[in-house]
XYZ file of C-alpha atoms in Angstrom:
751
model
C 22.052 136.668 80.676
C 20.324 137.255 83.968
C 22.289 138.390 86.986
C 20.954 135.498 89.056
C 22.199 133.040 86.441
C 25.686 134.482 86.187
C 26.577 135.023 89.827
C 25.287 133.284 92.925
C 26.817 134.554 96.165
C 26.773 131.923 98.878
C 27.116 132.139 102.606
C 30.568 131.484 104.033
C 29.188 129.727 107.085
C 29.856 126.316 105.612
C 33.496 125.878 104.589
C 32.741 123.370 101.826
C 30.100 125.598 100.190
C 31.359 127.799 97.341
C 31.755 131.455 98.256
C 30.653 132.295 94.720
C 29.929 130.520 91.454
C 28.558 131.409 88.048
C 29.153 131.830 84.339
C 32.004 134.026 83.149
C 33.976 134.393 79.928
C 37.623 133.252 79.968
C 40.198 134.099 77.335
C 41.324 130.883 75.623
C 43.278 131.757 72.457
C 43.439 134.079 69.497
C 41.196 131.939 67.311
C 38.496 131.166 69.868
C 38.690 134.362 71.897
C 36.668 134.449 75.111
C 34.768 131.256 75.908
C 31.939 130.766 78.398
C 33.088 128.800 81.451
C 31.548 127.876 84.799
C 33.642 129.357 87.626
C 33.624 128.249 91.286
C 35.272 130.179 94.131
C 35.796 127.816 97.070
C 38.309 127.434 99.915
C 40.737 129.978 98.506
C 40.742 128.448 95.001
C 39.168 129.761 91.812
C 38.381 126.830 89.509
C 36.642 126.663 86.167
C 34.802 124.010 84.141
C 33.234 123.765 80.703
C 29.849 123.316 82.339
C 28.295 122.532 85.707
C 28.217 118.799 84.998
C 32.017 118.692 84.864
C 32.255 119.722 88.519
C 31.837 116.077 89.524
C 34.845 114.773 87.639
C 36.948 117.248 85.590
C 38.438 120.575 86.604
C 39.837 122.495 83.637
C 42.079 124.633 85.783
C 42.391 126.367 89.126
C 44.463 129.092 90.733
C 45.243 129.648 94.400
C 44.304 133.092 95.671
C 46.961 133.096 98.378
C 49.521 135.550 97.065
C 47.608 136.046 93.794
C 47.412 139.411 92.029
C 43.876 140.583 91.198
C 43.384 143.697 89.070
C 40.787 145.262 86.790
C 41.462 145.850 83.073
C 38.283 147.613 81.997
C 34.628 147.878 82.997
C 33.949 144.154 82.558
C 37.394 142.495 82.423
C 39.708 141.499 85.263
C 42.869 139.407 85.578
C 44.068 136.944 88.221
C 47.724 135.926 88.240
C 49.877 134.011 90.694
C 53.021 135.661 89.357
C 54.184 132.394 87.780
C 52.688 130.163 85.097
C 48.996 130.774 85.769
C 47.092 133.830 84.560
C 43.324 134.008 84.017
C 41.877 136.757 81.786
C 38.168 136.889 82.661
C 35.284 138.992 81.381
C 31.957 139.454 83.168
C 28.601 140.304 81.590
C 28.416 143.706 83.254
C 30.407 146.117 85.384
C 28.301 145.261 88.446
C 28.952 141.562 88.006
C 32.679 142.188 87.549
C 32.736 144.190 90.790
C 30.903 141.386 92.633
C 33.478 138.842 91.531
C 36.464 141.078 92.282
C 35.087 141.813 95.762
C 34.472 138.117 96.435
C 37.962 137.245 95.199
C 39.602 139.861 97.402
C 37.674 138.570 100.435
C 38.606 134.984 99.611
C 42.249 136.009 99.189
C 42.279 137.725 102.601
C 40.634 134.685 104.182
C 43.157 132.341 102.565
C 46.020 134.419 103.953
C 44.445 134.421 107.425
C 43.907 130.668 107.313
C 47.510 130.028 106.331
C 48.787 132.311 109.086
C 46.533 130.621 111.640
C 47.772 127.204 110.515
C 51.359 128.363 110.973
C 50.498 129.763 114.408
C 48.783 126.495 115.286
C 51.875 124.564 114.257
C 53.991 126.820 116.460
C 51.537 126.416 119.358
C 51.533 122.647 118.889
C 55.319 122.630 118.984
C 55.435 124.770 122.127
C 52.708 122.635 123.739
C 54.805 119.558 123.073
C 57.836 121.178 124.681
C 55.716 122.281 127.681
C 54.304 118.801 128.050
C 57.783 117.320 127.969
C 58.659 119.579 130.907
C 55.492 118.513 132.741
C 56.366 114.863 132.288
C 59.839 115.449 133.674
C 58.338 117.293 136.656
C 55.880 114.470 137.371
C 58.649 111.916 137.110
C 60.674 113.909 139.647
C 57.713 114.076 142.022
C 57.146 110.353 141.656
C 60.763 109.788 142.634
C 60.182 111.993 145.702
C 57.136 109.898 146.599
C 59.159 106.726 146.317
C 61.839 108.184 148.592
C 59.236 109.245 151.157
C 57.701 105.789 151.001
C 61.056 104.132 151.689
C 61.770 106.468 154.638
C 58.247 105.938 156.035
C 58.604 102.172 155.806
C 61.958 102.342 157.594
C 60.590 104.458 160.477
C 57.496 102.274 160.784
C 59.691 99.189 161.032
C 61.738 100.765 163.828
C 58.589 101.937 165.660
C 56.951 98.535 165.416
C 60.090 96.904 166.743
C 60.167 99.207 169.774
C 56.473 98.601 170.523
C 56.977 94.872 170.316
C 59.853 95.023 172.781
C 57.704 97.004 175.239
C 54.999 94.364 175.131
C 57.381 91.484 175.807
C 59.512 93.201 178.502
C 57.851 93.233 181.998
C 60.663 95.210 183.682
C 59.269 98.675 184.737
C 62.683 100.369 184.548
C 63.275 99.062 181.056
C 59.786 100.125 180.060
C 60.590 103.723 180.999
C 63.616 103.743 178.682
C 61.678 102.018 175.904
C 58.850 104.510 176.274
C 61.257 107.360 175.507
C 62.599 105.460 172.464
C 59.062 104.789 171.205
C 58.230 108.506 171.461
C 61.293 109.457 169.455
C 60.559 106.904 166.758
C 56.897 107.856 166.680
C 57.952 111.473 166.108
C 60.158 110.412 163.219
C 57.319 108.325 161.800
C 54.942 111.308 162.057
C 57.435 113.552 160.269
C 57.868 110.989 157.500
C 54.094 110.599 157.233
C 53.634 114.350 156.883
C 56.304 114.461 154.186
C 54.547 111.626 152.391
C 51.188 113.429 152.569
C 52.735 116.667 151.295
C 54.443 114.866 148.387
C 51.191 113.156 147.459
C 49.423 116.502 147.542
C 52.045 118.105 145.290
C 51.824 115.244 142.812
C 48.013 115.380 142.763
C 48.077 119.158 142.264
C 50.545 118.903 139.390
C 48.566 116.102 137.760
C 45.316 118.054 137.954
C 46.815 121.354 136.811
C 48.528 119.790 133.787
C 45.934 117.167 132.953
C 44.444 119.396 130.250
C 47.815 119.485 128.499
C 47.770 115.704 128.265
C 44.243 115.785 126.865
C 45.277 118.387 124.309
C 48.256 116.323 123.244
C 46.121 113.182 122.919
C 43.457 115.050 120.987
C 46.088 116.547 118.685
C 47.540 113.118 117.925
C 44.050 111.764 117.267
C 43.257 114.597 114.872
C 46.576 114.149 113.084
C 45.872 110.447 112.607
C 42.378 111.132 111.263
C 43.732 113.840 108.966
C 46.372 111.482 107.575
C 43.793 108.752 106.975
C 41.518 111.187 105.154
C 44.401 112.461 103.054
C 45.407 108.931 102.003
C 41.794 108.068 101.159
C 41.411 111.273 99.132
C 44.639 110.623 97.243
C 43.558 107.079 96.455
C 40.179 108.290 95.156
C 41.780 111.026 93.043
C 44.279 108.567 91.618
C 41.502 106.129 90.713
C 39.395 108.855 89.068
C 42.380 110.119 87.120
C 43.176 106.627 85.818
C 39.562 106.126 84.719
C 39.495 109.535 83.038
C 42.775 108.836 81.250
C 41.557 105.440 80.048
C 38.292 106.945 78.840
C 40.134 109.760 77.067
C 42.469 107.339 75.280
C 39.467 105.542 73.765
C 38.016 108.715 72.153
C 38.622 108.852 68.353
C 41.296 111.256 67.216
C 38.846 113.610 65.517
C 36.644 113.902 68.574
C 39.649 114.340 70.794
C 40.799 117.233 68.655
C 37.413 118.862 68.811
C 37.058 118.375 72.560
C 40.494 119.515 73.634
C 40.483 122.621 75.776
C 42.504 125.454 74.310
C 42.689 127.426 77.554
C 46.407 126.900 78.031
C 47.526 128.014 74.552
C 49.631 130.980 75.590
C 50.820 131.742 72.073
C 47.505 133.041 70.807
C 46.943 134.904 74.040
C 50.181 136.790 73.440
C 49.262 137.552 69.845
C 45.958 139.106 70.815
C 47.527 141.323 73.443
C 50.367 142.362 71.161
C 48.140 143.071 68.191
C 49.975 140.628 65.894
C 48.081 139.051 63.033
C 47.749 135.318 62.371
C 49.723 135.835 59.181
C 52.856 134.834 61.105
C 51.446 131.316 61.507
C 52.309 128.703 58.893
C 52.100 124.923 58.810
C 55.885 124.635 58.790
C 56.452 126.967 61.716
C 56.633 126.206 65.412
C 55.565 128.878 67.886
C 55.958 129.330 71.583
C 55.823 132.143 74.102
C 58.326 132.962 76.793
C 58.319 135.295 79.760
C 61.736 136.987 79.925
C 62.901 138.458 83.205
C 65.631 141.057 83.008
C 67.906 141.720 85.953
C 71.166 140.581 87.488
C 72.332 138.275 90.197
C 71.255 134.935 91.677
C 69.126 134.938 94.779
C 67.562 131.941 96.480
C 66.661 130.867 99.986
C 65.268 127.701 101.509
C 61.682 128.730 100.837
C 62.195 129.398 97.142
C 61.155 126.881 94.559
C 63.143 128.490 91.760
C 65.860 131.047 91.138
C 65.020 134.727 91.450
C 66.724 137.896 90.285
C 66.862 141.284 91.935
C 65.152 144.239 90.279
C 63.533 142.033 87.626
C 61.054 142.944 84.946
C 58.988 140.465 82.960
C 57.977 140.631 79.328
C 56.375 138.054 77.048
C 57.716 137.277 73.590
C 56.620 135.025 70.741
C 59.155 132.925 68.855
C 58.616 131.613 65.321
C 61.073 128.917 64.259
C 61.323 126.955 61.033
C 60.847 123.274 61.885
C 62.068 122.085 58.487
C 65.480 123.727 58.950
C 66.743 121.480 61.746
C 70.331 120.360 61.385
C 72.597 118.309 63.607
C 75.075 120.056 65.840
C 78.734 119.957 64.759
C 80.809 116.982 65.723
C 83.594 117.219 68.246
C 87.208 116.713 67.168
C 87.069 113.188 68.534
C 84.224 112.403 66.166
C 81.599 111.867 68.840
C 78.107 112.959 67.806
C 74.931 113.584 69.718
C 74.184 109.875 69.812
C 77.637 108.700 70.838
C 77.858 106.747 74.091
C 80.686 106.118 76.556
C 81.693 102.680 75.355
C 84.959 100.923 75.769
C 86.040 100.944 72.101
C 88.085 104.154 72.371
C 89.085 103.644 75.996
C 92.335 102.167 77.227
C 90.424 99.832 79.532
C 87.424 97.616 79.061
C 84.439 98.950 81.006
C 81.206 97.245 81.862
C 77.941 98.296 80.232
C 75.486 97.101 82.892
C 75.236 95.970 86.521
C 73.467 92.958 88.082
C 69.688 92.986 87.801
C 67.685 94.585 90.568
C 66.252 91.846 92.832
C 62.507 91.752 93.353
C 62.374 92.132 97.138
C 58.967 93.017 98.624
C 58.841 96.125 100.798
C 56.622 96.170 103.890
C 55.941 99.867 104.493
C 54.157 99.173 107.770
C 57.214 97.428 109.171
C 59.151 100.640 108.505
C 56.486 103.003 109.833
C 55.905 101.136 113.079
C 59.629 101.306 113.847
C 59.422 105.100 113.516
C 56.955 105.527 116.386
C 58.490 107.502 119.241
C 61.891 107.838 117.582
C 63.891 110.767 116.296
C 63.402 110.739 112.520
C 67.046 111.669 111.939
C 68.085 108.436 113.640
C 65.785 106.074 111.733
C 67.761 104.099 109.126
C 65.849 103.925 105.849
C 66.290 100.576 104.091
C 68.155 100.344 100.802
C 64.899 99.270 99.121
C 64.356 102.962 98.348
C 67.878 103.443 96.962
C 69.828 102.838 93.818
C 73.430 101.523 94.101
C 75.042 104.932 93.537
C 75.994 107.716 95.917
C 74.887 111.315 95.529
C 78.404 112.206 94.366
C 78.202 109.626 91.595
C 74.741 110.875 90.691
C 75.897 114.471 90.162
C 78.854 113.137 88.153
C 76.236 112.066 85.598
C 75.737 115.776 84.867
C 78.760 115.443 82.567
C 77.460 112.543 80.478
C 77.031 114.985 77.591
C 80.116 117.086 78.320
C 81.065 116.921 74.636
C 78.613 119.818 74.248
C 81.090 121.927 76.235
C 83.868 120.900 73.869
C 81.812 122.362 71.020
C 81.014 125.468 73.056
C 84.717 126.006 73.724
C 85.282 126.411 69.967
C 82.563 129.056 69.522
C 83.869 132.551 68.830
C 80.488 134.181 69.463
C 79.853 134.282 73.247
C 76.055 134.226 72.752
C 76.304 131.079 70.628
C 78.640 129.615 73.224
C 76.096 130.367 75.938
C 73.357 128.658 73.893
C 75.415 125.446 73.923
C 76.081 125.870 77.644
C 72.310 126.126 78.158
C 71.837 122.857 76.261
C 74.454 121.255 78.508
C 72.678 122.376 81.701
C 69.412 120.907 80.392
C 71.051 117.586 79.504
C 71.878 117.039 83.192
C 68.218 116.128 83.785
C 68.058 113.570 80.958
C 67.662 110.445 83.082
C 65.646 111.869 85.979
C 62.325 111.214 84.223
C 62.720 107.459 84.735
C 65.114 107.351 87.708
C 63.153 107.467 90.987
C 65.644 105.612 93.198
C 67.275 107.562 96.001
C 71.104 107.753 95.879
C 73.088 106.934 99.015
C 73.819 109.924 101.229
C 77.610 110.432 101.294
C 79.450 110.204 104.594
C 81.483 113.172 105.794
C 84.888 112.920 104.109
C 83.660 110.514 101.427
C 85.113 111.150 97.964
C 84.524 110.040 94.414
C 86.863 110.332 91.457
C 86.007 109.660 87.838
C 88.900 109.865 85.388
C 87.571 109.518 81.840
C 90.280 111.541 80.149
C 91.206 108.660 77.863
C 87.765 108.276 76.250
C 85.466 111.154 77.255
C 88.056 113.889 77.781
C 87.294 114.897 81.392
C 87.996 113.923 84.973
C 86.179 114.734 88.225
C 86.910 114.776 91.940
C 84.035 115.099 94.447
C 84.173 115.360 98.242
C 81.510 115.524 100.945
C 82.768 118.673 102.677
C 79.921 119.129 105.171
C 77.377 116.901 106.876
C 75.100 119.488 108.532
C 74.030 120.823 106.109
C 75.061 118.105 103.639
C 77.213 119.556 100.871
C 79.265 118.088 98.032
C 82.092 120.036 96.406
C 82.890 119.057 92.800
C 85.687 119.955 90.389
C 85.735 118.763 86.775
C 88.512 119.354 84.222
C 87.747 119.145 80.497
C 89.809 119.732 77.381
C 89.363 123.501 77.206
C 87.150 124.153 80.223
C 86.738 123.537 83.941
C 83.481 123.283 85.862
C 83.035 123.343 89.629
C 80.040 123.451 91.908
C 78.809 123.088 95.455
C 75.759 120.871 95.604
C 73.497 121.353 98.602
C 69.740 121.381 98.843
C 66.668 121.712 100.983
C 63.522 119.603 100.750
C 59.828 120.120 101.454
C 57.357 117.293 101.970
C 53.837 118.336 100.955
C 51.962 115.053 101.479
C 51.328 114.276 97.809
C 54.814 115.175 96.653
C 58.366 115.945 97.752
C 60.198 119.027 96.507
C 63.987 119.122 96.285
C 65.336 122.669 95.965
C 69.048 122.934 95.049
C 70.832 125.822 96.755
C 74.393 125.530 95.461
C 75.910 127.318 92.464
C 77.690 125.796 89.456
C 80.392 127.723 87.603
C 81.955 127.056 84.214
C 85.183 128.591 82.863
C 86.508 128.301 79.317
C 90.104 128.912 78.329
C 88.983 131.996 76.409
C 88.158 133.560 79.829
C 84.396 133.296 79.307
C 82.777 132.332 82.613
C 79.199 131.375 83.437
C 77.295 130.499 86.592
C 73.841 129.039 87.268
C 71.657 127.306 89.817
C 69.605 124.208 89.207
C 65.815 124.239 89.167
C 63.393 122.555 91.543
C 62.823 118.799 91.332
C 59.429 117.462 92.436
C 58.753 113.788 93.112
C 55.037 113.043 92.859
C 52.849 110.258 94.299
C 54.915 109.782 97.440
C 52.041 108.031 99.262
C 49.747 106.639 96.576
C 50.455 105.739 92.949
C 53.534 105.374 90.797
C 56.424 107.728 91.490
C 57.253 110.225 88.771
C 59.627 113.177 88.604
C 59.176 116.685 87.223
C 61.591 119.595 86.815
C 60.233 123.136 86.955
C 61.237 126.701 87.660
C 63.439 129.367 86.122
C 67.178 129.097 85.530
C 69.463 131.996 84.732
C 72.920 131.379 83.300
C 74.885 134.561 83.889
C 78.065 135.509 82.047
C 81.125 136.824 83.885
C 84.557 138.303 83.059
C 84.943 138.193 79.266
C 81.275 137.211 78.963
C 80.086 139.931 81.346
C 76.565 141.162 80.589
C 75.243 138.282 78.512
C 72.882 135.773 80.038
C 70.454 132.991 79.225
C 66.981 132.695 80.746
C 65.495 129.174 80.751
C 61.991 128.293 81.842
C 61.220 124.681 82.787
C 57.460 124.295 82.258
C 55.696 122.310 85.027
C 53.905 119.135 84.012
C 50.215 119.656 83.227
C 47.487 117.182 82.336
C 45.592 119.750 80.276
C 48.211 121.416 78.126
C 48.389 120.757 74.392
C 52.108 121.438 74.459
C 54.682 118.679 74.820
C 55.482 117.753 78.398
C 58.804 118.409 80.132
C 59.243 121.466 77.944
C 62.112 123.938 78.294
C 62.075 127.348 76.604
C 64.678 130.050 76.756
C 66.551 132.909 75.154
C 70.146 134.120 75.113
C 70.560 137.897 75.451
C 73.593 140.059 74.856
C 74.839 142.802 77.155
C 72.219 145.243 75.847
C 69.329 142.871 76.531
C 68.735 141.966 72.881
C 67.729 138.363 72.196
C 70.352 136.651 70.011
C 69.584 132.926 70.319
C 66.501 130.840 71.066
C 66.652 127.643 73.128
C 63.758 125.207 72.810
C 63.212 121.541 73.618
C 62.506 119.038 76.364
C 64.738 118.125 79.256
C 64.279 114.374 78.700
C 64.802 114.185 74.914
C 66.550 116.934 72.966
C 67.293 120.658 72.788
C 67.430 122.840 69.702
C 69.098 126.248 69.453
C 68.591 128.805 66.720
C 69.972 132.299 66.007
C 67.516 135.198 65.938
C 67.308 136.790 62.485
C 64.623 139.410 63.028
C 61.884 140.872 65.184
C 58.462 141.470 63.611
C 56.637 142.328 66.810
C 54.840 145.584 67.500
C 53.655 147.595 70.482
C 56.430 146.345 72.718
C 55.566 142.637 72.192
C 58.434 141.149 70.178
C 57.918 138.269 67.740
C 61.318 136.778 66.951
C 62.110 134.983 63.720
C 65.013 132.554 63.693
C 67.351 130.946 61.245
C 68.003 127.222 60.887
C 67.839 125.421 64.220
C 70.627 123.171 65.458
C 70.111 120.071 67.571
C 72.551 120.988 70.326
C 71.739 117.929 72.427
C 69.844 114.701 71.936
C 69.463 112.027 74.572
C 71.079 108.689 73.843
C 68.767 105.678 73.851
C 68.953 103.602 77.047
C 70.907 100.343 76.950
C 68.986 97.111 76.391
C 66.966 95.891 79.409
C 67.965 98.952 81.417
C 64.662 98.724 83.300
C 66.065 95.608 84.969
C 69.014 97.503 86.475
C 67.509 100.731 87.855
C 67.126 102.387 84.395
C 70.854 103.145 84.394
C 72.591 104.559 81.344
C 75.902 103.061 80.237
C 77.809 105.799 82.071
C 75.754 105.297 85.247
C 76.502 101.563 85.141
C 80.229 102.341 84.938
C 80.367 104.853 87.793
C 80.502 102.254 90.579
C 82.737 99.825 88.720
C 85.631 98.715 90.992
C 88.899 100.475 90.246
C 92.354 100.105 91.732
C 94.339 102.969 93.183
C 91.438 105.179 94.262
C 91.383 106.885 97.648
C 90.262 104.728 100.618
C 87.322 107.141 101.015
C 86.048 106.565 97.463
C 82.370 105.674 97.055
C 83.310 102.536 95.124
C 84.707 101.118 98.384
C 81.572 101.786 100.402
C 80.448 98.310 101.541
C 76.685 98.898 101.844
C 76.508 100.320 98.348
C 78.571 97.478 96.912
C 76.416 94.840 98.638
C 73.262 96.436 97.265
C 74.657 96.383 93.724
C 75.405 92.682 94.170
C 71.804 92.027 95.259
C 72.597 91.331 98.940
C 70.114 93.821 100.350
C 69.844 92.368 103.858
C 73.602 92.528 104.310
C 73.596 95.994 102.744
C 71.059 97.254 105.298
C 73.222 95.964 108.152
C 76.312 97.684 106.745
C 74.361 100.879 106.182
C 73.304 100.976 109.831
C 76.892 100.292 110.941
C 78.333 103.099 108.802
C 75.707 105.599 109.920
C 76.307 104.775 113.577
C 80.055 105.084 113.058
C 79.499 108.525 111.535
C 77.325 109.575 114.503
C 79.978 108.358 116.936
C 82.624 110.402 115.112
C 80.381 113.463 115.259
C 79.783 112.998 118.985
C 83.531 112.691 119.486
C 84.134 115.987 117.651
C 81.412 117.693 119.697
C 82.933 116.358 122.923
C 86.379 117.618 121.946
C 84.918 121.029 121.091
C 83.166 121.256 124.473
C 86.333 120.230 126.293
C 88.379 122.815 124.429
C 85.829 125.493 125.248
C 85.861 124.521 128.940
C 89.653 124.671 129.035
C 89.737 127.975 127.176
C 91.825 126.727 124.264
C 91.038 126.977 120.536
C 89.429 124.039 118.739
C 90.014 123.244 115.076
C 86.810 121.916 113.467
C 86.687 119.312 110.704
C 88.241 120.469 107.456
C 87.866 118.895 103.998
C 90.887 117.116 102.588
C 90.819 118.175 98.927
C 88.960 121.504 99.089
C 89.589 124.761 100.970
C 86.809 126.983 102.258
C 87.415 130.574 101.191
C 85.455 133.809 100.969
C 84.301 135.000 97.573
C 85.630 138.534 97.063
C 83.883 141.013 99.373
C 80.444 139.425 99.155
C 80.881 137.447 102.357
C 79.787 134.225 100.615
C 81.875 131.198 101.595
C 82.579 128.533 99.013
C 84.947 125.601 98.568
C 87.896 125.772 96.177
C 89.752 122.732 94.875
C 93.325 122.557 96.193
C 94.638 120.785 93.094
C 96.442 118.006 94.999
C 94.256 114.930 94.536
C 95.683 113.551 91.303
C 99.274 114.019 92.518
C 98.465 112.096 95.684
C 96.889 109.362 93.595
C 99.993 109.136 91.405
C 102.102 108.716 94.564
C 99.433 106.624 96.332
C 99.747 108.962 99.312
C 96.426 108.721 101.176
C 97.745 109.612 104.627
C 95.393 112.593 104.942
C 92.225 110.559 104.294
C 89.961 109.877 107.308
C 88.742 106.413 108.290
C 85.054 106.472 107.373
C 84.311 102.932 106.150
């Protein structure tokens, strides 16, 4: 291979020209080894293709260099990793060629970091320019008011002067003329003073307009560029969506044999791990299933608003291979009530008859432009979004669905082995995402003080109380009581809009306590909603989740990895992989499955790995959770499950703040969307008025020097967790007693 054929360094003068491109060898899998691929380094991205012709339509993979780790393995091999799910092992033809690529990658990485920092600085400058321009506008308005005042005074003095001059012309008496002459002089002086003031005000206004005119031009130019950028982004998304649909249709028409031969093996991590660990293919059999998992060891949850997944302090990462026997699957044990993995919350065992569906969703057209044009010039926080984007459930009812498969916790409560118990808990946490793959409707945002109770003790064995304890930031406190366990959490989140997709990053912590004193805590993973602007909405879950044991379960933990959706992987989509480790860090159970279908757990029976790369063998796997099939025609009523359809069912005796009594939500369920939108606006304005009233009372109290008591939740207390300084909400334990006595005197008027 000639050097000119393998690496072509391009000038960076044109941004759209590749900084470097050429043939390299990329590690694919243990069977194929390194395969020749065409690599392109452009705009901070390293992409690769099977050949140069694919550059026009199919990218096999790419990795962003911003924040990437680039290091050399040997004379010809180097590795690029983003610290997450993407790692490229690349080999060049010679040491010189490897050095050329590594140098180009380092330069591109530095440039990508500079570009991102400059974009952030530009955003800050744009924000400050907007604030400065707002001040300029206020100044010009003030000067215009001064001009208007001067004009009124000048007109008044001119009227008086003209009157005096007219009287002098019509009065022939010399003595009177002498007196009038003095009056005319006085009024002429006043007129001259007013004229000078008018001239000075005009000069000040002209000077201000000229000195700040460039700010107006900058603001107009910025808005123009933003509009053009948005148009280009929408056009690009539409083109990409169209190309992807054509490629998918073309791929589906390829015969199965050809498809097998043409599939790219670049994402098969299992064989990659075998080669690095020195394991032989003798571990691979037709009846075995294999997968790899990066295990991070460490303690403690840590997450901030910029994180997309949970992190641990002082973590180390290692990769393991798991070999499980697919033919050994067995069903998980039944609960004492006889409910199995496919049982559903029907009314047969309940004391009351419950509905199994809600009215069909009406087919109302949505005019996006009518919404967007109403947003121009308004504060986004004050723009009411129509219920067309919603589903007739509140956020508190939506997180209540986390317990649809709470019978898994009943099984876990009977486990004597804490690691086995934790494996079932892991399956329960995964089951909470079961319906999100087909549920894209937005739940109603709860009002401050809004509550939701769900008492299913008679048929499902648990009851829940939720309360919106904070509005800025929005936070829901939840407390659920089961047969031999309690679970409580604070649900709050942050969101990031990236143009193509919206990321929802949960920040709250969930905690589970069994009667045997075993306690566990975890944080949910990131939810991404794709195709916000163009295409069909779809949801993905991704990131790392750590379930950490406490008290009697101190030291054990489960590490779960939610694999991001990929068009090019040969693995099943929506995959979740994980391990349960004891206090010494030894893997005891394997968790494997998908978050939208089922989860299997299996005990580890041995480790055949070498050289520090473990290969775990497992015993018979147990189906710890399997998703129930949706009810008939569920696509007609928001893809609700039976439990979801029952959550908003009217019920007597609930608190006056219960979500079931929320009028806009009830009207939407009944198909009266226009009326629902009107009620939604009324409730939101009532909430804003209540907030303004609290702010006014706080300001008055501060001015008078007296203490002010802020809003406090009704059913939860805010306390400090030990000595960590972290504040969280604790259930008072009074709700169900108040319901029994129908004492709702402490509930606020929110509806």
